[in-house]
Amino acid sequence: MAPPIQPVRVATCATLLSGLVAMGAALAQPLGLPPVPVPQNNPQTPEKIALGDKLFNDKRFSSTGEVSCATCHDPKKAFTDSPLVTSEGINKLTGTRNAPTVINSAYFKLFFWDGRSLDMEDQAQHPIVNPVEMGLVNHDPVLQIVRTDPDYVARFKKVFNKEGEQVTMKEVQQAIASFERTIVAGDSPFDKWHYGGDEKAVSEQVKRGFNVFLTKGRCVSCHTMEQDYALFTDNRFHNIGVGVNRIQAEIPQFAPAFLTAKSAGTDVDKAVLTNPKASELGRFAVTETLDEIGAFKTSTLRNVAVTAPFMHDGSLKTLRDVVEHYNNGGVTKKDDPVNDFLSGGIRPLNLTDAEISDLVAFMESLTSPQFAAQKAASANPASCNVKTTAVANVSPVAPAGKSASGGEGM
Amino acid sequence: MDIKYDRRSFIKTSTVGVAGAALPLTMVELAFAKPSDNFTFAYISDSHIQQIKGNQFVRNWDRGLIRAVAETNLLTPRPDFVIFGGDLAQMGSKPELDHGAELLSKLNGKVYHVMGEHDYYLDLGEYWSKLFGKHYYSFDHKGVHFVVLNSILTTDEWTFHRWPSNEQRMAEMAGLDNPNGSPFMVGDQQRDWLKKDLAKVKKDTPVVVFSHSPLQKIYKGWNFWTDDAEQVQALLAPFDKVTVFYGHVHQIQYNQIGNIAFTSAMATAWPWPYPQSYSQAQQLLPKLTVQMNRADPFFERDATGWQFIDVNSGRASATFNLYNNKVRTVAFDPQAGHPIDKTYQDPDRRIQPQTHY
């Protein structure tokens, strides 16, 4: 079967992602995914993708020379920094947010957890100059390198027909985005069953879990699906009671104070990653609309079993914790107070333990084959799908051998 | 002066205000000669707090009111006061009114209350009065005369002689399209009071009236109606600038009759109309005989909201804070001589009506 990751030619990825197609091979559509949207002004070419790959992995674009994009979006960890709760940038500085996976981010309409970046090209420039990520004061050191390093000079000349000062951050960002657009992955057991018609691709538990997903779990309203593909995101922002619950009491003072600071020139990108309170304002920090206080982007569910911990702040360790948070109606501990600004879509679900286990099994069936090995090897408890006395059925989703690792039933 | 009520900057300036800091001038200061006479108030309505049993209340309606209160408390600059537009309770019971009052107690600042039929028809407003005071009254604020009417009264025969129990009387009036209901009215006694109250007010004083039911006749079948509306309107006719705000209809309406500008309030509980689709769980929505469609029933706050009112030079503009929707502003337009929706006034910018089958 043609693998979803297309012409990635990174040493770090190549050994890991089995079954890479040779560059230039026909781009077979991964099962369960639509064509990747590519902006007209940044067409994909093999050379540009390879250039983006190199840029993505270049640690020289950080103030310490130790951090690249791949530090927090590590191909070996499904393009996250799992199991870190929030990402570590230069000098082990931690930000406020959990690194989202790059896998299938090509389909997002807005970028970052709060959607403050409007496209993939724009997104790529910000971590470089964020004080807790790559820590550069400005982009000049990046430009210095790509304009003088002989390999970069040759590549930018070939890809963009530009050299010297003609090479700007625009080209750097375009190349990185082109690379990221190749990091797509479908073909999960769920896809083989639901879109491929293979009844044996998933267990009965997964099928039951899918039914909970569609009905009583109310999941599909935000983690949306289409007739012939599923991105599992509505590309919208919702207050689901994560993070914001911690700053509830302070919102009446802090929200107006943040807007005052913003109008006085505070950089939102820096503020939300360095100030925990500002971070929890979510989309409100960007749009300033009351309806979006504490609201964050709906994540895709694809490969979610290999990207623990979960939520924008990494505050939930397991998929079971996530489902229980929703089952409690937007609070992690059942008796915690619900935040005043909670989305109208969130309410207690009254799922049984068995239904929760089924739902987790369904999510575990969304792992693409090239990341299944990561799941098996993962030491993190992402798939620890057991609660108290209830022992989940062993899911046939992951490849053989996983039962000995931290998979289901642990 | 032609004021552009740009939605976003308006929200920035007037809502989560900071505005003062964000922009050199607020919309209000741009618009009027005497900024000291301009003010805002918040307007929350139709929360329908409903007891299931004991201390269990319908979560959906609770969340709507809780959210409106929390958001109202973020308004900067602070509104001068808050109006609660009626139907705090669903079945008028003490536990419902108590629970509603508790949720409202988190509001910063003075709250004025309007009587709704769901607050009234169990004990004819007796317990409500203990919590919130008179059923109808007036007050003056920064040169504007405010009147609060109890517009949901009806005939003595229906109220006192038709029903075997107070509970049944309440239940009959609680149905939206129940043929056993009875048209609302302000009534002779209250109109006499209104006449005397207004006699003390100069004709160029702006008058703002709050009622729960519309003081105009919209649709009798759903009691979007006040039977003696024309007689009340006649008492208001001599004044230069009159604005009537009403709840009850759970949707945005605006209209002009003579000198009176009408604007409705959104509900925090549920929108009229709504479908019973997408149940999956007990909904506890009041029964509606004729189903109509609605935007997004998954998001329980969708098509609900609350509003804040900007009163300037005696005219009002209402900004509706809506969920999953763009904020809308309905403001009196001096040139047109009636309220207009600042976003959708042009035919080519209107929301197309939905198709009903």
GROMACS .gro file of N, CA and C in nm, chain A residues 85-133:
model
  147
   85VAL      N    1   0.498   1.768   2.844
   85VAL     CA    2   0.368   1.833   2.864
   85VAL      C    3   0.360   1.959   2.779
   86THR      N    4   0.458   2.046   2.799
   86THR     CA    5   0.470   2.162   2.711
   86THR      C    6   0.611   2.162   2.656
   87SER      N    7   0.628   2.229   2.544
   87SER     CA    8   0.751   2.214   2.468
   87SER      C    9   0.871   2.281   2.535
   88GLU      N   10   0.988   2.223   2.510
   88GLU     CA   11   1.113   2.279   2.559
   88GLU      C   12   1.188   2.344   2.443
   89GLY      N   13   1.218   2.471   2.459
   89GLY     CA   14   1.295   2.541   2.357
   89GLY      C   15   1.439   2.554   2.400
   90ILE      N   16   1.498   2.668   2.368
   90ILE     CA   17   1.638   2.690   2.403
   90ILE      C   18   1.657   2.684   2.554
   91ASN      N   19   1.773   2.637   2.597
   91ASN     CA   20   1.809   2.632   2.739
   91ASN      C   21   1.702   2.566   2.823
   92LYS      N   22   1.633   2.470   2.765
   92LYS     CA   23   1.527   2.394   2.836
   92LYS      C   24   1.414   2.484   2.884
   93LEU      N   25   1.400   2.602   2.824
   93LEU     CA   26   1.288   2.687   2.861
   93LEU      C   27   1.159   2.622   2.811
   94THR      N   28   1.056   2.625   2.894
   94THR     CA   29   0.931   2.565   2.851
   94THR      C   30   0.827   2.673   2.824
   95GLY      N   31   0.751   2.647   2.720
   95GLY     CA   32   0.641   2.736   2.688
   95GLY      C   33   0.516   2.691   2.761
   96THR      N   34   0.405   2.741   2.714
   96THR     CA   35   0.278   2.713   2.782
   96THR      C   36   0.197   2.607   2.710
   97ARG      N   37   0.243   2.564   2.591
   97ARG     CA   38   0.155   2.480   2.511
   97ARG      C   39   0.223   2.353   2.463
   98ASN      N   40   0.142   2.253   2.446
   98ASN     CA   41   0.185   2.123   2.400
   98ASN      C   42   0.206   2.128   2.249
   99ALA      N   43   0.318   2.073   2.203
   99ALA     CA   44   0.348   2.079   2.060
   99ALA      C   45   0.248   1.994   1.981
  100PRO      N   46   0.171   2.056   1.894
  100PRO     CA   47   0.080   1.977   1.812
  100PRO      C   48   0.159   1.905   1.703
  101THR      N   49   0.110   1.792   1.659
  101THR     CA   50   0.181   1.720   1.556
  101THR      C   51   0.174   1.794   1.421
  102VAL      N   52   0.279   1.777   1.344
  102VAL     CA   53   0.277   1.833   1.208
  102VAL      C   54   0.197   1.743   1.113
  103ILE      N   55   0.180   1.618   1.155
  103ILE     CA   56   0.111   1.525   1.065
  103ILE      C   57  -0.030   1.578   1.034
  104ASN      N   58  -0.058   1.589   0.908
  104ASN     CA   59  -0.189   1.634   0.859
  104ASN      C   60  -0.222   1.779   0.894
  105SER      N   61  -0.124   1.852   0.944
  105SER     CA   62  -0.151   1.994   0.970
  105SER      C   63  -0.171   2.070   0.839
  106ALA      N   64  -0.131   2.009   0.728
  106ALA     CA   65  -0.152   2.072   0.598
  106ALA      C   66  -0.299   2.102   0.572
  107TYR      N   67  -0.385   2.032   0.644
  107TYR     CA   68  -0.529   2.052   0.621
  107TYR      C   69  -0.590   2.159   0.708
  108PHE      N   70  -0.515   2.207   0.808
  108PHE     CA   71  -0.571   2.310   0.896
  108PHE      C   72  -0.592   2.441   0.820
  109LYS      N   73  -0.692   2.515   0.862
  109LYS     CA   74  -0.718   2.644   0.799
  109LYS      C   75  -0.652   2.757   0.876
  110LEU      N   76  -0.626   2.735   1.004
  110LEU     CA   77  -0.555   2.833   1.085
  110LEU      C   78  -0.451   2.758   1.168
  111PHE      N   79  -0.347   2.827   1.208
  111PHE     CA   80  -0.236   2.758   1.272
  111PHE      C   81  -0.209   2.811   1.413
  112PHE      N   82  -0.143   2.727   1.490
  112PHE     CA   83  -0.125   2.740   1.634
  112PHE      C   84  -0.258   2.707   1.703
  113TRP      N   85  -0.248   2.677   1.831
  113TRP     CA   86  -0.365   2.634   1.907
  113TRP      C   87  -0.474   2.740   1.908
  114ASP      N   88  -0.434   2.866   1.896
  114ASP     CA   89  -0.533   2.973   1.900
  114ASP      C   90  -0.557   3.033   1.761
  115GLY      N   91  -0.503   2.970   1.659
  115GLY     CA   92  -0.529   3.016   1.522
  115GLY      C   93  -0.471   3.153   1.491
  116ARG      N   94  -0.367   3.194   1.564
  116ARG     CA   95  -0.317   3.330   1.543
  116ARG      C   96  -0.239   3.343   1.414
  117SER      N   97  -0.209   3.234   1.350
  117SER     CA   98  -0.138   3.239   1.223
  117SER      C   99  -0.233   3.191   1.112
  118LEU      N  100  -0.233   3.265   1.001
  118LEU     CA  101  -0.336   3.241   0.900
  118LEU      C  102  -0.299   3.135   0.798
  119ASP      N  103  -0.172   3.102   0.784
  119ASP     CA  104  -0.138   2.993   0.694
  119ASP      C  105  -0.006   2.929   0.736
  120MET      N  106   0.022   2.817   0.674
  120MET     CA  107   0.139   2.739   0.711
  120MET      C  108   0.269   2.816   0.689
  121GLU      N  109   0.273   2.892   0.582
  121GLU     CA  110   0.393   2.970   0.553
  121GLU      C  111   0.419   3.070   0.667
  122ASP      N  112   0.314   3.140   0.709
  122ASP     CA  113   0.330   3.239   0.815
  122ASP      C  114   0.372   3.173   0.946
  123GLN      N  115   0.311   3.060   0.973
  123GLN     CA  116   0.337   2.991   1.100
  123GLN      C  117   0.486   2.966   1.121
  124ALA      N  118   0.553   2.927   1.014
  124ALA     CA  119   0.691   2.879   1.026
  124ALA      C  120   0.788   2.984   1.081
  125GLN      N  121   0.755   3.111   1.065
  125GLN     CA  122   0.852   3.213   1.105
  125GLN      C  123   0.851   3.241   1.255
  126HIS      N  124   0.739   3.212   1.323
  126HIS     CA  125   0.723   3.262   1.460
  126HIS      C  126   0.808   3.189   1.565
  127PRO      N  127   0.812   3.056   1.565
  127PRO     CA  128   0.891   2.991   1.670
  127PRO      C  129   1.037   3.033   1.669
  128ILE      N  130   1.087   3.068   1.554
  128ILE     CA  131   1.229   3.105   1.543
  128ILE      C  132   1.261   3.224   1.633
  129VAL      N  133   1.168   3.316   1.643
  129VAL     CA  134   1.196   3.438   1.721
  129VAL      C  135   1.117   3.442   1.851
  130ASN      N  136   1.058   3.329   1.890
  130ASN     CA  137   0.991   3.329   2.020
  130ASN      C  138   1.096   3.300   2.129
  131PRO      N  139   1.094   3.380   2.237
  131PRO     CA  140   1.199   3.368   2.338
  131PRO      C  141   1.207   3.232   2.407
  132VAL      N  142   1.097   3.156   2.409
  132VAL     CA  143   1.105   3.025   2.474
  132VAL      C  144   1.107   2.911   2.373
  133GLU      N  145   1.120   2.943   2.246
  133GLU     CA  146   1.131   2.837   2.147
  133GLU      C  147   1.273   2.839   2.089
   0.00000   0.00000   0.00000
